[in-house]
Amino acid sequence: MGGRRGKPSRITDKKSHIVQESINMGLILQMEPWRLRWAVPIAVLLMVQLCSESEAIEVKILKSGLESHVVGSEAKVMRQRVDHYNAQDHRTFGQRWYEHTDYFKAPDGPVFLRICGEAACSGISNDYLMVLAQEFGAAVVTLEHRYYGESLPFDDLSTENLRFLSSKQALFDLAAFRNYYQELLNQRHNRTGDDNPWIVSGISYSGALSAWFQIKFSHLSRGAISSSGVVLAVLNYTDFDRQVAESAGPVCASALRQVTAEVEEAVKKNATAIKELFSAGQLKNDGDFFYFLADAAAIAFQYGNPDRLCKPLEEVYTNNGDVVAAYAEIVKSFYIDYFGTSVDTYDQESLKNTTPGPHSGDRMWWYQVCSEVAYFQAAYEGSIRSSEVSVKYHLDLCANVFGAGMYPEVEITNLFYGGTAIYGSKIVFMNGSQDPWRWASKQTSSPGEPSFLIKCQNCGHGTDMRGCPQSPLQAKGDASKCDNPLEVLKARELISTFIGEWLAEPVKCLEQL
C-alpha cells in the first residue's frame, strides 16, 4: 500500500512487476499495490529508457535474478461465489491462486496461506515467508483478492457491480479457498478428512485480513502473522503525516514544508507551469496534485528509502537553494522513474473508468477506501501535506468517482473487527518504526496478541517480511541492508517461535468442523 488513497501496500516495485507480468502473461506493460500497480527484452529496453544508467543496471539484475524474487507463478483457478451472504445467489467467478510446494513435508506438513491484497497477484513473493516455509516444511499458497488482477466477478466495474467488493466477502473467499485446497491436498495423498495445520499471513491491508481471518475463522487456522496490518479504519488519519515528519527529522521535514508552501503559491499564479515541472500536468484537480506530491515524500519512509529523499533535499535547503526544483527532480527520478508510479493513478477522472485494465486496481482500492476503511491521509495545522488534501477532499473524491452518498462506514468496520482493540488469540503484530501506517496497526501487546516494533532508520512497511529497503524486493527478505539488522532478526525469531508453538498443538480434523 502506498500513501495514495489510503493504500497501505505497494509490495513490489513497478519495474520488477513489469518483467514478472511479461513473463507470466506475455504482456509488455502490466502496471499494477499500497501501491505499486503496474517479450521480456522489450520490457527491459523500455525500462532502461526510463532510468538513469545506474538504475538500468539494477533493472537488468532484477530481470536476470527474477526467479529469486517470485515463486509459484503458475496460476490456477477455483470457482468462487460472488456473494457469500446470499444462499440464493448461485453466481460464481474464477479466482486465481498459486502454490509453492518445494519445501512441503508431505503429507502432514503445515500450509502457509499468504494473503494477496489490493493488487494483481501473479505469483508468490520470495520474501522471508519462504525462509519460514523451508524451516517448517510448509507449502505456501496465495489467493488473488476478488476484483483485482484477473479475479473479476464482472466485466463492468460500475459502482453497482462493486457492491460485492469488501473485506468481509474477501475473508469468506479465503475460508472457502482454505477448505478447497485442504481437500485438494487430501486427494493428492489419498486421505479423507485429514487437516493440515494452517498459518495465515499478510502485509498491510493483507496483514489486516490475516488478523481478521484469525478472529473470524479461528477454527481454520493455528495462528496469524499481521505484518504492518492496518486493522484500524480511520476517517481523519492525520497521524500518517505526523509520522512522516518524525521519520524525516527536523531539517528534511522543514524542507518539505517549504516545498509545499512555495508550490501552493505557485499553483495560485500558474498552476499549469508548476504541475508540468513535476511531470504532472494531467492533474487538473489541485487536490489530486498535492496528494501526488505528499505521497512522493511519504513513500520514501514507508518503503525504507529515506536517504533517496532527504539527503539531496537537505543539501539544497541548508544552502538556501531552490527546494521546489530540487524536489521536482527527486519526484521525477525517484517516485516516477525508479519507483514506477503512474501520475494517472492520482487523476480522479481516470478512476471513473469502469473497464477492466492495467490500472483498474486503483479504482477498486478507492472503492474499498470510500465504502469501508477510509484511511484518509488528511493535512493538519503545520502538516507537510497541503491543506488542500483534507477530509472534504477525500469525501468529494468518493462522491465524484462513485456517486453521491458514498461514505466510508468506519465505525461499523471497527465495531465488526475491533480496530486496534481487536481481541483474539495467536495473532502476532509487526510494525516498522518509520512506517506512517503503523498508527493504524496494533502496536501494544495484549494476551494472545504480541506486538513488536522494529526500530531502525529505514525500517518501514513490512520490514519483517521484506527486509530493507522494500523496493526493490529483497530476496528472502534480506535484512542486511536494514539500518539495524539485529532488530529485524529479533522480530523474526519471535515470529518463528510463535509459529513453532502453534504448530505443536494437536491437529484438528475436518470431520470435527
XYZ file of C-alpha atoms in Angstrom:
513
model
C 0.000 0.000 0.000
C 1.413 3.371 -0.686
C 0.459 6.627 0.767
C -2.035 7.312 -2.022
C -5.764 6.746 -1.438
C -5.152 5.295 1.909
C -3.488 2.497 0.168
C -1.137 0.886 2.614
C 0.626 -1.607 0.479
C 2.645 -1.391 -2.794
C 4.541 -4.585 -2.129
C 6.579 -4.886 -5.309
C 8.299 -2.199 -7.299
C 6.832 -1.485 -10.704
C 9.929 -2.480 -12.640
C 10.116 -5.997 -11.313
C 6.356 -6.267 -11.715
C 6.574 -5.345 -15.401
C 9.126 -8.068 -16.004
C 7.181 -10.545 -13.900
C 3.945 -9.903 -15.778
C 5.637 -10.062 -19.175
C 6.979 -13.498 -18.345
C 3.806 -14.867 -16.770
C 1.245 -13.364 -19.121
C 3.100 -12.183 -22.219
C 2.253 -8.542 -21.603
C 4.557 -5.635 -22.332
C 3.190 -3.449 -19.523
C 1.030 -4.719 -16.665
C 1.017 -1.875 -14.176
C -0.386 -2.596 -11.009
C -0.032 -2.261 -4.638
C -0.318 0.235 -1.321
C 0.681 0.721 -4.341
C 2.937 -0.265 -6.889
C 0.472 -1.421 -9.635
C 1.657 -1.922 -12.964
C 8.810 -10.487 -24.715
C 10.945 -9.645 -21.599
C 13.690 -7.978 -23.739
C 11.173 -5.366 -24.869
C 10.116 -4.618 -21.309
C 13.724 -4.260 -20.202
C 14.555 -1.931 -23.081
C 11.548 0.197 -22.179
C 12.606 0.413 -18.552
C 16.179 1.302 -19.492
C 14.827 4.280 -21.402
C 13.057 5.421 -18.237
C 16.018 5.055 -15.923
C 19.416 6.521 -15.340
C 22.392 4.376 -16.298
C 22.849 3.061 -12.758
C 19.155 2.259 -12.446
C 19.173 0.476 -15.797
C 21.893 -1.801 -14.435
C 19.657 -2.570 -11.464
C 16.754 -3.443 -13.762
C 18.942 -5.936 -15.612
C 19.891 -7.515 -12.301
C 16.227 -7.829 -11.366
C 15.469 -9.438 -14.710
C 18.308 -11.944 -14.566
C 17.520 -12.845 -10.980
C 13.759 -12.850 -11.331
C 13.424 -16.438 -10.191
C 14.730 -15.382 -6.775
C 12.010 -12.726 -6.382
C 8.881 -14.656 -7.346
C 7.983 -18.314 -6.845
C 4.923 -20.409 -7.614
C 3.963 -18.256 -10.611
C 1.792 -20.844 -12.386
C -1.771 -19.572 -11.998
C -4.616 -21.945 -11.140
C -8.299 -21.058 -10.879
C -11.079 -22.019 -8.470
C -14.748 -21.140 -8.732
C -15.759 -18.716 -6.019
C -19.190 -17.456 -5.006
C -19.950 -13.860 -5.909
C -21.967 -13.294 -2.731
C -21.204 -15.383 0.335
C -24.027 -13.712 2.251
C -26.852 -14.790 -0.035
C -27.547 -18.506 -0.256
C -29.972 -17.893 -3.131
C -27.280 -16.295 -5.300
C -25.540 -19.118 -7.156
C -23.303 -16.962 -9.341
C -19.584 -17.723 -9.301
C -16.407 -16.267 -10.777
C -12.913 -17.550 -11.456
C -10.402 -16.666 -8.744
C -6.685 -17.135 -9.355
C -4.450 -18.892 -6.861
C -0.842 -20.073 -6.647
C 1.125 -22.644 -4.697
C 4.757 -23.399 -3.855
C 5.413 -26.893 -2.521
C 9.185 -27.246 -2.874
C 9.606 -27.235 0.918
C 6.424 -29.119 1.764
C 6.894 -32.139 4.028
C 4.049 -34.187 2.610
C 1.534 -35.191 3.598
C 1.328 -33.728 7.109
C 3.367 -30.534 6.800
C 1.831 -27.132 7.515
C 0.287 -24.831 4.931
C 1.089 -21.115 4.957
C -1.713 -19.030 3.444
C -0.075 -15.859 2.164
C -2.890 -13.368 1.651
C -2.726 -11.343 -1.550
C -4.221 -7.894 -1.120
C -5.155 -4.834 -3.129
C -3.248 -5.637 -6.300
C -2.979 -8.096 -9.142
C -1.375 -11.294 -7.857
C 0.969 -13.001 -10.308
C 2.754 -15.413 -8.032
C 4.176 -15.630 -4.526
C 6.810 -13.117 -3.434
C 10.033 -14.775 -2.370
C 10.301 -12.868 0.893
C 11.007 -14.052 4.444
C 7.878 -16.196 4.493
C 9.687 -18.572 2.136
C 12.509 -18.896 4.679
C 9.922 -19.814 7.306
C 8.328 -22.281 4.888
C 11.668 -24.025 4.469
C 12.224 -24.023 8.233
C 8.857 -25.643 8.972
C 8.441 -27.751 5.830
C 5.388 -25.812 4.709
C 3.517 -25.453 1.468
C 2.797 -21.811 0.594
C -0.401 -20.800 -1.193
C -1.914 -17.467 -2.109
C -5.293 -16.377 -3.453
C -5.816 -13.301 -5.602
C -8.200 -10.828 -3.968
C -11.588 -10.578 -5.638
C -11.911 -7.731 -8.172
C -8.126 -7.388 -8.597
C -5.958 -8.743 -11.385
C -7.903 -11.408 -13.282
C -10.240 -12.406 -10.430
C -13.154 -10.358 -11.702
C -16.777 -11.214 -10.918
C -17.938 -8.772 -13.626
C -16.635 -7.322 -16.869
C -18.136 -3.960 -15.945
C -16.672 -2.238 -12.874
C -19.561 0.150 -12.323
C -20.351 1.230 -8.782
C -23.370 -1.073 -8.747
C -21.196 -4.074 -9.639
C -18.659 -3.238 -6.927
C -21.091 -3.913 -4.081
C -19.546 -7.353 -3.521
C -16.067 -5.873 -3.038
C -15.359 -5.809 0.692
C -13.036 -7.256 3.293
C -15.935 -9.350 4.612
C -16.506 -11.047 1.261
C -12.732 -11.447 0.860
C -12.466 -13.251 4.204
C -15.099 -15.751 3.099
C -13.133 -16.215 -0.134
C -10.087 -17.111 1.932
C -12.031 -19.521 4.127
C -13.568 -21.246 1.117
C -10.175 -21.450 -0.576
C -8.582 -22.828 2.588
C -11.020 -25.746 2.624
C -10.787 -26.159 -1.147
C -7.006 -26.512 -1.004
C -7.146 -28.772 2.050
C -9.427 -31.158 0.183
C -7.082 -30.964 -2.811
C -4.167 -31.977 -0.579
C -6.168 -34.870 0.789
C -6.985 -36.071 -2.706
C -3.339 -35.842 -3.760
C -2.259 -38.008 -0.840
C -5.232 -40.399 -0.816
C -6.550 -39.158 2.531
C -10.050 -38.481 3.808
C -10.934 -35.887 6.433
C -7.345 -35.030 7.363
C -6.481 -31.465 8.225
C -3.026 -29.937 7.877
C -2.088 -27.132 10.278
C -2.603 -23.731 8.618
C -0.931 -20.371 9.314
C -2.174 -17.144 7.674
C -0.021 -14.094 6.974
C -0.154 -10.817 5.129
C 1.343 -7.350 4.842
C -0.522 -4.030 5.115
C -4.189 -4.474 4.135
C -3.392 -8.172 3.750
C -1.922 -8.030 7.235
C -5.257 -6.725 8.492
C -7.023 -9.522 6.634
C -4.758 -12.104 8.280
C -5.649 -10.797 11.759
C -9.335 -10.565 10.883
C -9.277 -14.086 9.442
C -7.863 -15.398 12.693
C -10.616 -13.849 14.791
C -13.435 -14.762 12.403
C -12.215 -18.205 11.292
C -10.005 -19.332 14.165
C -11.168 -22.926 13.647
C -9.452 -22.899 10.243
C -6.061 -21.540 11.280
C -3.474 -22.137 14.010
C -2.313 -18.512 14.040
C -1.715 -15.338 12.057
C 1.203 -13.038 11.232
C -0.027 -9.483 10.728
C 2.838 -7.522 9.183
C 2.073 -3.792 9.253
C -1.571 -4.832 9.471
C -3.800 -1.754 9.188
C -6.619 -3.037 11.397
C -7.975 0.412 12.360
C -10.292 2.136 9.901
C -9.678 5.893 10.233
C -11.659 8.767 8.743
C -9.184 11.552 9.544
C -5.769 9.878 9.526
C -3.534 12.826 10.447
C -1.110 10.518 12.260
C 0.124 9.425 8.849
C 1.773 12.787 8.169
C 2.887 13.204 11.762
C 4.894 10.019 11.365
C 6.274 11.199 8.023
C 7.538 14.377 9.716
C 9.048 12.399 12.600
C 10.713 9.931 10.253
C 12.079 12.750 8.092
C 13.689 14.581 11.006
C 13.549 18.345 11.634
C 15.657 19.512 8.664
C 14.083 17.323 5.996
C 10.598 17.975 7.379
C 11.195 21.745 7.288
C 12.404 21.479 3.704
C 9.276 19.554 2.731
C 7.032 22.116 4.423
C 8.778 24.883 2.499
C 8.251 22.964 -0.739
C 4.533 22.684 -0.004
C 4.196 26.368 0.861
C 6.029 27.510 -2.284
C 4.116 25.126 -4.538
C 0.802 26.330 -3.080
C 1.754 29.884 -4.054
C 2.922 28.729 -7.481
C -0.398 26.980 -8.122
C -2.231 30.251 -7.474
C -0.049 32.070 -10.030
C 0.367 29.454 -12.752
C -0.975 26.002 -11.943
C -0.110 24.575 -15.346
C 3.556 25.546 -15.150
C 4.193 24.187 -11.658
C 2.401 20.913 -12.418
C 4.429 20.483 -15.595
C 7.610 20.972 -13.542
C 6.659 17.775 -11.685
C 5.567 15.966 -14.893
C 2.008 16.021 -13.559
C 0.288 18.372 -15.984
C -2.639 15.993 -16.439
C -3.785 16.525 -12.842
C -6.360 19.278 -13.306
C -7.684 18.954 -9.768
C -5.301 20.783 -7.418
C -6.083 18.374 -4.574
C -5.010 15.429 -6.755
C -1.747 17.232 -7.494
C -1.000 17.937 -3.831
C -1.844 14.344 -2.927
C 0.675 13.178 -5.500
C 3.366 15.452 -4.030
C 2.662 14.244 -0.479
C 2.833 10.593 -1.484
C 6.150 11.106 -3.249
C 7.676 12.042 0.107
C 5.817 9.526 2.264
C 6.738 6.561 0.096
C 10.436 7.082 0.840
C 9.881 6.382 4.534
C 7.182 3.791 4.027
C 9.414 1.578 1.915
C 12.791 2.163 3.526
C 14.420 4.667 1.170
C 14.724 7.806 3.361
C 18.139 8.851 2.069
C 16.920 8.942 -1.533
C 14.664 11.816 -0.481
C 16.222 13.631 2.440
C 19.929 13.755 1.612
C 19.636 15.734 -1.651
C 16.755 17.864 -0.386
C 18.510 18.796 2.861
C 21.648 19.815 0.974
C 19.704 22.298 -1.153
C 17.636 23.535 1.774
C 20.608 24.226 4.077
C 22.351 26.112 1.266
C 19.273 28.272 0.588
C 18.808 26.732 -2.831
C 15.665 26.168 -4.878
C 13.923 23.434 -2.877
C 10.980 23.217 -5.278
C 13.225 22.494 -8.249
C 15.210 20.009 -6.179
C 12.070 18.235 -5.004
C 10.728 18.123 -8.552
C 13.845 16.264 -9.669
C 13.533 13.831 -6.769
C 9.874 13.195 -7.584
C 10.611 12.527 -11.237
C 13.764 10.456 -10.803
C 12.736 8.515 -7.696
C 8.955 8.363 -7.404
C 8.080 8.249 -11.101
C 11.100 6.677 -12.833
C 12.677 4.477 -10.156
C 9.685 3.593 -8.005
C 7.426 3.310 -11.028
C 4.458 5.472 -10.097
C 1.997 6.474 -12.806
C 0.773 10.025 -12.312
C -2.534 8.978 -13.898
C -3.385 6.979 -10.765
C -3.847 10.330 -8.991
C -6.323 11.617 -11.563
C -9.914 11.366 -10.349
C -11.189 11.242 -13.882
C -9.159 8.118 -14.627
C -10.649 6.482 -11.525
C -14.083 6.695 -13.161
C -13.061 4.199 -15.835
C -15.271 1.128 -15.400
C -13.488 -1.040 -17.971
C -11.059 -3.616 -16.502
C -7.459 -2.860 -17.368
C -3.923 -2.403 -16.014
C -4.988 0.481 -13.722
C -8.395 -0.790 -12.591
C -6.902 -1.837 -9.238
C -6.736 1.847 -8.330
C -10.488 2.216 -8.764
C -11.024 -0.984 -6.779
C -8.973 0.193 -3.827
C -10.614 3.599 -3.800
C -13.978 1.830 -3.622
C -12.848 -0.080 -0.545
C -11.496 3.137 0.957
C -14.653 5.102 0.217
C -17.038 2.409 1.432
C -15.287 0.660 4.308
C -11.941 1.769 5.774
C -11.230 5.407 4.746
C -7.598 5.807 5.914
C -7.975 9.409 4.694
C -4.493 10.932 4.871
C -5.529 14.467 5.668
C -3.477 17.560 6.461
C -3.382 19.188 9.897
C -2.064 22.516 11.163
C 1.667 22.520 10.431
C 1.449 19.394 8.276
C 3.910 18.632 5.489
C 0.894 17.942 3.279
C -1.051 20.792 1.686
C -4.286 21.802 3.400
C -5.948 21.135 0.037
C -5.790 17.436 0.977
C -8.477 17.442 3.648
C -11.210 15.029 4.701
C -13.546 17.038 2.481
C -11.225 16.432 -0.478
C -11.475 12.680 0.104
C -15.241 12.681 0.524
C -15.659 14.817 -2.591
C -13.479 12.341 -4.479
C -15.633 9.432 -3.302
C -18.795 11.171 -4.464
C -17.229 12.237 -7.753
C -15.927 8.780 -8.633
C -18.657 6.510 -7.239
C -21.729 8.709 -6.937
C -23.476 10.822 -4.341
C -23.998 9.210 -0.967
C -20.773 7.193 -0.935
C -19.360 7.352 2.585
C -16.937 5.021 4.426
C -18.564 3.009 7.218
C -15.585 3.459 9.521
C -17.443 2.984 12.802
C -19.170 -0.161 11.541
C -15.876 -1.595 10.287
C -14.171 -1.006 13.632
C -17.162 -2.357 15.512
C -17.117 -5.506 13.385
C -13.367 -6.189 13.663
C -12.377 -4.312 16.821
C -9.966 -1.744 15.379
C -6.785 -1.595 17.462
C -8.818 -3.105 20.312
C -9.063 -6.279 18.236
C -9.439 -9.217 20.593
C -8.305 -12.669 19.621
C -5.513 -15.117 20.158
C -2.491 -16.367 18.251
C -2.002 -13.161 16.249
C 1.450 -11.574 16.040
C 1.597 -7.908 15.011
C 4.777 -6.462 13.469
C 5.466 -2.819 12.572
C 8.398 -0.707 11.393
C 9.296 2.390 13.382
C 9.426 4.688 10.336
C 6.223 3.451 8.726
C 3.451 6.090 8.609
C 0.885 3.290 8.557
C 1.845 1.906 11.936
C -0.654 4.139 13.757
C -3.472 2.228 12.054
C -1.999 -1.035 13.324
C -1.988 -2.641 16.767
C 1.210 -1.528 18.494
C 0.659 -2.682 22.060
C 0.801 -6.295 23.162
C -2.124 -7.995 24.831
C -2.791 -11.601 25.860
C -2.706 -13.747 22.737
C -1.684 -10.787 20.579
C 2.010 -9.895 20.946
C 3.121 -6.759 19.120
C 6.689 -5.863 18.151
C 8.042 -2.559 16.817
C 11.134 -2.917 14.637
C 13.227 0.193 15.263
C 15.730 1.437 12.721
C 16.313 4.369 10.396
C 14.965 2.608 7.300
C 12.507 0.145 8.865
C 9.168 0.735 7.181
C 6.164 -1.127 5.868
C 6.509 -4.911 6.102
C 10.180 -4.856 7.089
C 9.837 -8.140 8.999
C 8.954 -9.933 5.760
C 10.589 -7.772 3.086
C 13.833 -6.571 4.642
C 15.279 -3.137 3.740
C 14.549 -1.374 1.519
C 11.270 -2.865 0.350
C 11.643 -1.545 -3.184
C 13.118 -3.362 -4.958
C 12.140 -6.543 -3.149
C 14.967 -8.114 -1.170
C 15.046 -11.840 -1.999
C 14.034 -13.912 1.039
C 13.531 -10.649 2.928
C 17.258 -9.966 3.238
C 17.717 -7.734 6.303
C 21.422 -6.971 5.826
C 20.642 -3.518 4.387
C 18.477 -2.537 7.336
C 19.997 0.175 9.492
C 19.752 -2.198 12.483
C 19.574 -5.811 11.214
C 19.530 -7.183 14.759
C 16.155 -5.539 15.339
C 14.757 -7.371 12.336
C 16.312 -10.638 13.435
C 14.708 -10.311 16.884
C 11.327 -9.829 15.269
C 11.838 -12.845 13.051
C 12.907 -15.016 15.953
C 9.664 -14.053 17.668
C 7.640 -14.987 14.594
C 9.422 -18.326 14.280
C 8.933 -19.104 17.959
C 5.208 -18.482 17.856
C 4.730 -20.451 14.638
C 6.569 -23.353 16.248
C 4.298 -23.215 19.291
C 1.143 -23.022 17.176
C 2.187 -25.944 15.010
C 2.952 -28.073 18.066
C -0.722 -28.104 19.017
C -2.876 -31.162 18.229
C -4.226 -31.399 14.694
C -7.917 -30.832 14.117
C -9.853 -32.977 11.663
C -12.148 -31.578 9.009
C -14.800 -34.017 10.201
C -14.890 -32.124 13.501
C -15.577 -28.777 11.841
